[in-house]
Coordinates of C-alpha atoms and ligand atoms in Angstrom, one line a residue:
M1 CA -14.7 0.1 25.6
Q2 CA -11.2 -0.7 24.5
I3 CA -11.0 -0.9 20.7
P4 CA -7.6 -1.4 19.0
L5 CA -6.9 0.2 15.6
L6 CA -6.1 -3.4 14.4
D7 CA -6.4 -6.7 16.2
L8 CA -4.2 -9.3 14.4
K9 CA -4.9 -11.9 17.1
A10 CA -8.6 -12.0 16.3
Q11 CA -7.7 -13.0 12.7
Y12 CA -4.9 -15.4 13.7
K13 CA -7.3 -17.4 15.9
T14 CA -9.4 -18.3 12.9
I15 CA -6.5 -19.8 10.8
R16 CA -3.9 -20.8 13.5
E17 CA -3.8 -24.6 12.8
Q18 CA -3.4 -24.2 9.1
V19 CA -0.7 -21.6 9.4
L20 CA 1.2 -23.8 11.8
A21 CA 0.8 -26.8 9.5
Q22 CA 2.1 -24.8 6.5
I23 CA 5.1 -23.5 8.4
N24 CA 5.8 -27.1 9.6
E25 CA 5.9 -28.2 6.0
V26 CA 8.6 -25.6 5.2
L27 CA 10.6 -26.6 8.3
D28 CA 10.4 -30.3 7.6
S29 CA 11.5 -29.7 4.0
Q30 CA 14.3 -27.4 5.1
Q31 CA 13.8 -25.5 1.8
C32 CA 14.6 -22.3 3.7
I33 CA 15.3 -20.0 0.7
G34 CA 12.8 -19.8 -2.2
G35 CA 11.2 -23.1 -3.2
P36 CA 7.7 -24.3 -3.8
K37 CA 5.8 -22.1 -1.3
V38 CA 7.3 -19.0 -2.8
E39 CA 6.6 -20.2 -6.3
Q40 CA 3.0 -21.2 -5.5
L41 CA 2.3 -17.8 -3.9
E42 CA 3.8 -16.0 -6.9
K43 CA 1.4 -18.0 -9.1
E44 CA -1.6 -17.2 -7.0
I45 CA -0.8 -13.5 -6.6
A46 CA -0.3 -13.3 -10.4
R47 CA -3.8 -14.8 -10.8
V48 CA -5.4 -12.4 -8.3
C49 CA -3.7 -9.4 -10.1
R50 CA -4.5 -10.8 -13.5
C51 CA -0.8 -10.4 -14.4
E52 CA 1.4 -12.8 -16.3
Y53 CA 4.3 -12.6 -13.8
A54 CA 4.8 -12.2 -10.1
V55 CA 8.1 -12.0 -8.2
G56 CA 8.2 -12.5 -4.4
M57 CA 10.1 -9.9 -2.6
S58 CA 11.4 -9.3 1.0
S59 CA 9.1 -6.4 1.6
G60 CA 6.9 -3.9 -0.2
T61 CA 9.8 -1.4 0.0
D62 CA 12.1 -3.9 -1.7
A63 CA 9.5 -4.6 -4.4
I64 CA 9.5 -0.9 -5.2
L65 CA 13.3 -0.6 -5.0
C66 CA 13.9 -3.7 -7.1
S67 CA 11.4 -2.4 -9.7
L68 CA 13.2 0.9 -10.0
M69 CA 16.5 -0.9 -10.3
S70 CA 15.2 -3.4 -12.9
L71 CA 13.8 -0.5 -15.0
G72 CA 17.3 1.0 -14.9
I73 CA 16.2 4.2 -13.1
G74 CA 19.1 6.0 -11.4
P75 CA 21.1 9.2 -11.0
G76 CA 19.9 12.0 -13.2
D77 CA 16.4 10.5 -13.6
E78 CA 13.2 11.9 -12.2
V79 CA 10.2 10.0 -10.9
I80 CA 6.9 11.7 -10.4
T81 CA 4.9 10.6 -7.2
S82 CA 2.6 11.8 -4.5
P83 CA 4.0 13.6 -1.4
F84 CA 1.0 12.2 0.7
T85 CA 2.1 8.6 1.1
F86 CA 4.2 6.3 3.3
F87 CA 7.9 7.2 3.2
A88 CA 9.0 4.1 1.2
T89 CA 7.4 5.4 -2.0
A90 CA 9.8 8.4 -2.3
G91 CA 12.5 6.8 -0.2
C92 CA 13.1 4.1 -2.9
I93 CA 13.3 6.7 -5.6
A94 CA 16.0 8.6 -3.7
R95 CA 17.9 5.4 -2.8
V96 CA 18.4 4.5 -6.5
G97 CA 19.9 8.0 -6.9
A98 CA 16.9 9.4 -8.8
T99 CA 15.0 12.5 -7.8
P100 CA 11.4 12.3 -6.5
V101 CA 9.2 14.9 -8.1
F102 CA 6.1 15.5 -6.1
V103 CA 2.7 16.3 -7.5
D104 CA -0.1 17.3 -5.2
I105 CA -3.1 15.1 -4.5
D106 CA -6.8 15.2 -5.2
P107 CA -8.2 16.2 -1.8
V108 CA -11.2 13.9 -2.3
T109 CA -9.4 10.6 -2.9
Y110 CA -6.0 11.5 -1.4
N111 CA -4.4 10.0 -4.5
I112 CA -2.1 11.8 -7.0
D113 CA -4.0 14.4 -9.0
P114 CA -3.5 13.4 -12.7
S115 CA -4.4 16.9 -13.9
R116 CA -1.2 18.2 -12.3
I117 CA 1.2 15.5 -13.7
E118 CA 1.8 16.8 -17.2
S119 CA 3.4 20.1 -16.1
A120 CA 5.8 18.1 -13.9
V121 CA 7.1 16.0 -16.8
T122 CA 10.6 17.1 -18.0
D123 CA 13.1 15.4 -20.3
K124 CA 14.6 13.7 -17.2
T125 CA 11.3 12.1 -16.2
K126 CA 11.6 8.3 -16.4
A127 CA 8.5 7.1 -14.5
I128 CA 5.3 7.9 -12.7
M129 CA 4.7 6.2 -9.4
P130 CA 1.0 6.5 -8.4
V131 CA 0.1 5.3 -4.9
H132 CA -3.2 3.6 -4.3
L133 CA -3.7 5.1 -0.9
F134 CA -5.8 3.5 1.8
G135 CA -7.0 0.8 -0.6
Q136 CA -8.4 2.9 -3.4
M137 CA -6.6 3.0 -6.8
A138 CA -5.4 6.2 -8.3
D139 CA -7.1 7.5 -11.4
M140 CA -5.1 5.3 -13.8
D141 CA -6.5 6.2 -17.3
P142 CA -5.1 9.8 -17.5
I143 CA -1.9 8.6 -15.8
M144 CA -1.4 5.9 -18.4
Q145 CA -2.2 8.4 -21.2
I146 CA 0.4 10.9 -20.0
A147 CA 2.9 8.0 -19.5
G148 CA 2.2 6.7 -23.0
Q149 CA 2.7 10.1 -24.6
A150 CA 6.1 10.7 -22.9
S151 CA 7.2 7.0 -22.9
L152 CA 7.4 6.8 -19.1
A153 CA 7.2 3.6 -17.0
V154 CA 4.4 3.5 -14.5
I155 CA 5.2 1.8 -11.2
E156 CA 2.0 1.2 -9.1
D157 CA 2.7 1.5 -5.4
A158 CA -0.1 -0.9 -4.6
A159 CA 1.2 -1.8 -1.1
Q160 CA -2.2 -0.9 0.4
A161 CA -4.4 -2.1 -2.5
I162 CA -4.1 -5.8 -3.3
S163 CA -7.2 -7.0 -5.2
S164 CA -8.6 -3.4 -5.3
T165 CA -9.9 -2.5 -8.8
Y166 CA -10.2 0.5 -11.2
K167 CA -12.7 0.1 -14.0
G168 CA -12.7 -3.6 -13.2
R169 CA -9.0 -4.0 -13.5
P170 CA -7.0 -5.1 -10.4
A171 CA -4.2 -3.1 -8.8
G172 CA -0.9 -3.9 -10.3
S173 CA -2.2 -4.9 -13.7
I174 CA -2.4 -1.5 -15.4
G175 CA 1.1 0.0 -15.0
T176 CA 4.4 -1.3 -16.2
C177 CA 4.6 -3.1 -12.9
G178 CA 2.8 -3.1 -9.5
C179 CA 4.3 -3.5 -6.0
F180 CA 2.6 -5.1 -3.0
S181 CA 3.4 -5.3 0.7
F182 CA 2.6 -8.1 3.0
F183 CA 3.4 -6.0 6.1
P184 CA 1.1 -7.4 8.8
S185 CA -1.2 -4.4 8.8
K186 CA -2.0 -4.7 5.1
N187 CA -5.2 -6.5 3.9
L188 CA -3.0 -9.5 3.0
G189 CA -0.5 -9.4 5.8
G190 CA 2.3 -11.9 6.5
I191 CA 3.8 -12.9 9.9
G192 CA 6.7 -10.5 9.2
D193 CA 8.0 -8.6 6.3
G194 CA 7.2 -9.6 2.7
G195 CA 6.2 -8.2 -0.7
M196 CA 5.6 -8.9 -4.4
A197 CA 6.1 -7.2 -7.7
V198 CA 3.8 -8.1 -10.6
T199 CA 4.1 -7.3 -14.3
Q200 CA 2.8 -8.3 -17.8
D201 CA 6.2 -7.6 -19.3
K202 CA 8.4 -10.7 -19.7
E203 CA 11.6 -8.8 -20.0
L204 CA 10.9 -6.8 -16.9
Y205 CA 10.0 -10.0 -15.1
Q206 CA 13.3 -11.6 -16.0
Q207 CA 15.2 -8.5 -14.8
L208 CA 13.2 -8.5 -11.5
M209 CA 14.2 -12.1 -11.0
I210 CA 17.9 -11.3 -11.6
M211 CA 17.9 -8.1 -9.5
R212 CA 16.2 -9.9 -6.6
N213 CA 19.2 -12.1 -6.4
H214 CA 22.2 -9.7 -6.4
G215 CA 21.9 -9.1 -10.2
S216 CA 23.4 -12.6 -10.7
Q217 CA 22.9 -14.4 -14.0
P218 CA 24.1 -17.0 -14.3
K219 CA 25.0 -17.7 -10.7
Y220 CA 28.1 -15.9 -9.6
Y221 CA 28.3 -13.8 -12.8
H222 CA 27.1 -10.2 -12.2
K223 CA 26.2 -8.0 -15.1
F224 CA 24.1 -5.8 -12.8
I225 CA 24.3 -4.7 -9.1
G226 CA 21.2 -6.1 -7.5
G227 CA 20.4 -7.1 -3.9
N228 CA 19.0 -9.8 -1.7
F229 CA 15.3 -9.0 -2.1
R230 CA 14.0 -12.6 -1.7
L231 CA 10.7 -13.5 -0.1
D232 CA 11.0 -15.9 2.9
P233 CA 9.2 -19.2 2.3
I234 CA 7.8 -19.1 5.9
Q235 CA 6.1 -15.9 4.9
A236 CA 4.9 -17.4 1.7
A237 CA 3.5 -20.4 3.6
A238 CA 1.5 -18.2 6.0
L239 CA 0.3 -16.0 3.1
L240 CA -1.0 -19.1 1.2
V241 CA -3.3 -19.8 4.1
K242 CA -4.5 -16.2 4.2
L243 CA -5.0 -15.5 0.5
P244 CA -8.2 -17.5 0.1
H245 CA -9.8 -15.3 2.8
L246 CA -8.7 -12.0 1.3
D247 CA -12.0 -11.2 -0.6
K248 CA -14.1 -12.1 2.4
W249 CA -11.9 -9.9 4.7
S250 CA -11.9 -7.0 2.3
A251 CA -15.7 -7.3 2.0
A252 CA -16.0 -7.1 5.7
R253 CA -13.9 -4.0 5.8
R254 CA -16.2 -2.4 3.1
K255 CA -19.2 -3.3 5.2
N256 CA -17.7 -1.7 8.3
A257 CA -16.9 1.4 6.1
A258 CA -20.5 1.6 4.9
Y259 CA -21.7 1.5 8.5
Y260 CA -19.4 4.3 9.5
T261 CA -20.2 6.4 6.5
K262 CA -23.9 6.1 7.0
R263 CA -23.7 6.9 10.7
F264 CA -21.4 10.0 10.1
A265 CA -23.8 11.4 7.5
G266 CA -25.0 14.9 8.4
S267 CA -22.2 15.4 10.9
P268 CA -19.0 17.5 10.5
V269 CA -17.0 14.3 9.8
I270 CA -15.8 14.1 6.2
T271 CA -16.0 10.4 5.2
P272 CA -14.0 8.6 2.5
V273 CA -15.2 9.1 -1.1
I274 CA -14.7 6.1 -3.4
S275 CA -14.8 6.9 -7.1
E276 CA -17.5 5.1 -9.2
D277 CA -14.5 3.6 -11.1
C278 CA -13.1 1.9 -8.0
V279 CA -13.7 -0.8 -5.6
S280 CA -11.7 0.0 -2.5
I281 CA -10.3 -2.7 -0.1
F282 CA -10.3 -0.1 2.7
N283 CA -6.9 -0.9 4.0
Q284 CA -7.7 2.2 6.1
Y285 CA -10.9 4.1 6.8
V286 CA -9.7 7.7 7.0
I287 CA -12.0 10.6 8.1
R288 CA -11.2 14.2 7.9
V289 CA -12.1 16.7 10.7
P290 CA -10.9 20.2 11.3
K291 CA -10.1 19.7 15.0
R292 CA -8.2 16.5 14.3
D293 CA -5.6 16.7 17.1
S294 CA -8.1 17.2 19.9
L295 CA -10.3 14.4 18.6
L296 CA -7.2 12.2 18.4
A297 CA -6.4 13.0 22.0
H298 CA -9.9 12.3 23.1
L299 CA -10.1 8.9 21.3
K300 CA -6.7 7.8 22.8
E301 CA -8.1 8.8 26.2
K302 CA -11.2 6.6 25.5
Q303 CA -8.9 3.8 24.5
I304 CA -10.1 3.8 20.9
G305 CA -7.3 3.1 18.5
C306 CA -6.7 5.6 15.7
E307 CA -3.7 6.9 13.8
V308 CA -2.6 9.7 11.5
Y309 CA -1.6 8.5 8.1
Y310 CA 0.4 10.6 7.4
P311 CA 1.3 13.5 9.6
V312 CA 4.2 15.0 7.5
P313 CA 4.0 15.2 3.7
L314 CA 7.2 13.9 2.2
H315 CA 8.3 17.2 0.7
L316 CA 8.5 18.5 4.3
Q317 CA 10.6 15.6 5.6
E318 CA 14.0 16.6 6.8
C319 CA 15.8 14.1 4.6
F320 CA 14.2 15.6 1.5
A321 CA 15.2 19.2 2.4
Y322 CA 17.7 19.1 -0.5
L323 CA 14.8 19.0 -2.9
G324 CA 14.2 22.6 -1.9
K325 CA 10.4 22.3 -1.3
K326 CA 8.7 24.3 1.3
E327 CA 5.4 24.7 3.2
G328 CA 2.7 25.8 0.8
D329 CA 4.1 24.0 -2.2
F330 CA 1.6 21.1 -2.0
P331 CA -1.4 22.6 -0.1
E332 CA -3.8 19.7 -0.6
S333 CA -1.3 17.2 0.9
E334 CA -0.5 19.6 3.7
A335 CA -4.2 20.1 4.6
A336 CA -4.8 16.4 4.5
A337 CA -1.8 15.8 6.8
R338 CA -3.4 18.2 9.3
Q339 CA -6.9 16.8 9.2
V340 CA -6.9 13.0 8.5
L341 CA -7.6 10.3 11.1
A342 CA -7.7 6.6 10.5
L343 CA -10.3 4.6 12.5
P344 CA -10.5 0.9 13.3
I345 CA -11.8 -0.9 10.2
Y346 CA -10.4 -4.5 10.5
P347 CA -12.8 -7.3 9.5
E348 CA -13.4 -8.7 13.0
L349 CA -14.8 -5.5 14.6
S350 CA -18.1 -6.2 16.3
D351 CA -21.2 -4.2 15.8
E352 CA -20.9 -2.9 19.4
M353 CA -17.3 -1.8 18.7
K354 CA -18.3 0.1 15.6
A355 CA -21.2 1.8 17.3
C356 CA -18.9 2.8 20.2
V357 CA -16.3 4.4 17.7
V358 CA -19.1 6.5 16.0
D359 CA -20.9 7.4 19.2
T360 CA -17.6 8.6 20.9
I361 CA -16.7 10.7 17.9
L362 CA -20.2 12.3 17.4
T363 CA -20.5 13.0 21.1
F364 CA -17.1 14.7 21.2
L365 CA -17.8 16.8 18.1
K366 CA -21.1 18.0 19.6
G367 CA -19.5 19.0 22.9
Ligands
LIG1 C1 3.4 -0.4 3.5 C2 3.7 0.5 2.4 C3 5.0 0.4 1.7 C4 6.1 -0.4 2.2 O1 5.8 -1.8 2.4 P1 6.8 -2.6 3.4 O2 6.3 -4.0 3.2 O3 6.4 -2.1 4.8 O4 8.2 -2.4 3.1 C5 5.2 1.2 0.6 N1 4.2 2.1 0.2 C6 3.1 2.2 0.8 C7 2.1 3.2 0.3 C8 2.8 1.4 1.9 O5 1.6 1.6 2.6

């Protein structure tokens, strides 16, 4: 049975007419930059995140980049983050000229281990950037406590975690700001690139608005060097159609996850652990197995989609060699990179498909 890791066509089928109608509205209006669709989406994302302010961005990456720029983080500054994440997290820190300082993960949740943060804080540290990996939020209370004591900003990389909660509070609402991605494979995915930054801080909001548009304020007067980080109204239009379905889609992912976890019980498969404090949106369902690469090859052969997020921890990436980190420096991240495997978890998976994924894996592991 052929089972893709993600089937975007299955979801599009259910909303096609509304998406086309919304896009047509944008085209007919010829409001091709900014405008009412972007503003409406900002308002609705702010509501979902229980934040005062939201700023549409051209991607999740640009939301992170623009947040760092708006907080004035740059050369000489250090930002603490996880090495077990998508490249953009640390890539943006380096792009503003700051130094990414990695702290190893908790091997159970794959999120930054708060107990290791304090010893990484120096007088150059300006911010902590926790990542809410795979849809589960990082342990925010101790992170906020350390940040408070050292007067650090907290930038939540919530690219994979929109509407996920920690102690009842939504992703993006706890830190100084939160960054979301609308990359098509995220729970709320656009029809191309898009992102959003949210904050409770009015001054930061104003700065994000300025930096999103070349640092211009008023128009053609530049006190700051910003960029073009604007969200496309066509993306906003498609996202406005999808947003009302987000909770239902995330619940369907949780249901799929519960099925997998139940079926894998008692097997050598290590299943995701969601903290009592958290509700995950399961952007990914990631298992852990010792013989990961042979299982991966077997599933590919059986045409079952799966993927390794992420095969190389960021401290071992060639572009970060200048940081001087080596194999063994972040053992939990390195072990995770060797053993994790993401399985199909998208909401439209059928019962038959889910059963086939589990049966194929359990049969292989017995053999
Ligand atoms: C997807 C993602 C990003 C980047 O988002 P884009 O919209 O693809 O630029 C950043 N961080 C994490 C953890 C992500 O998963």
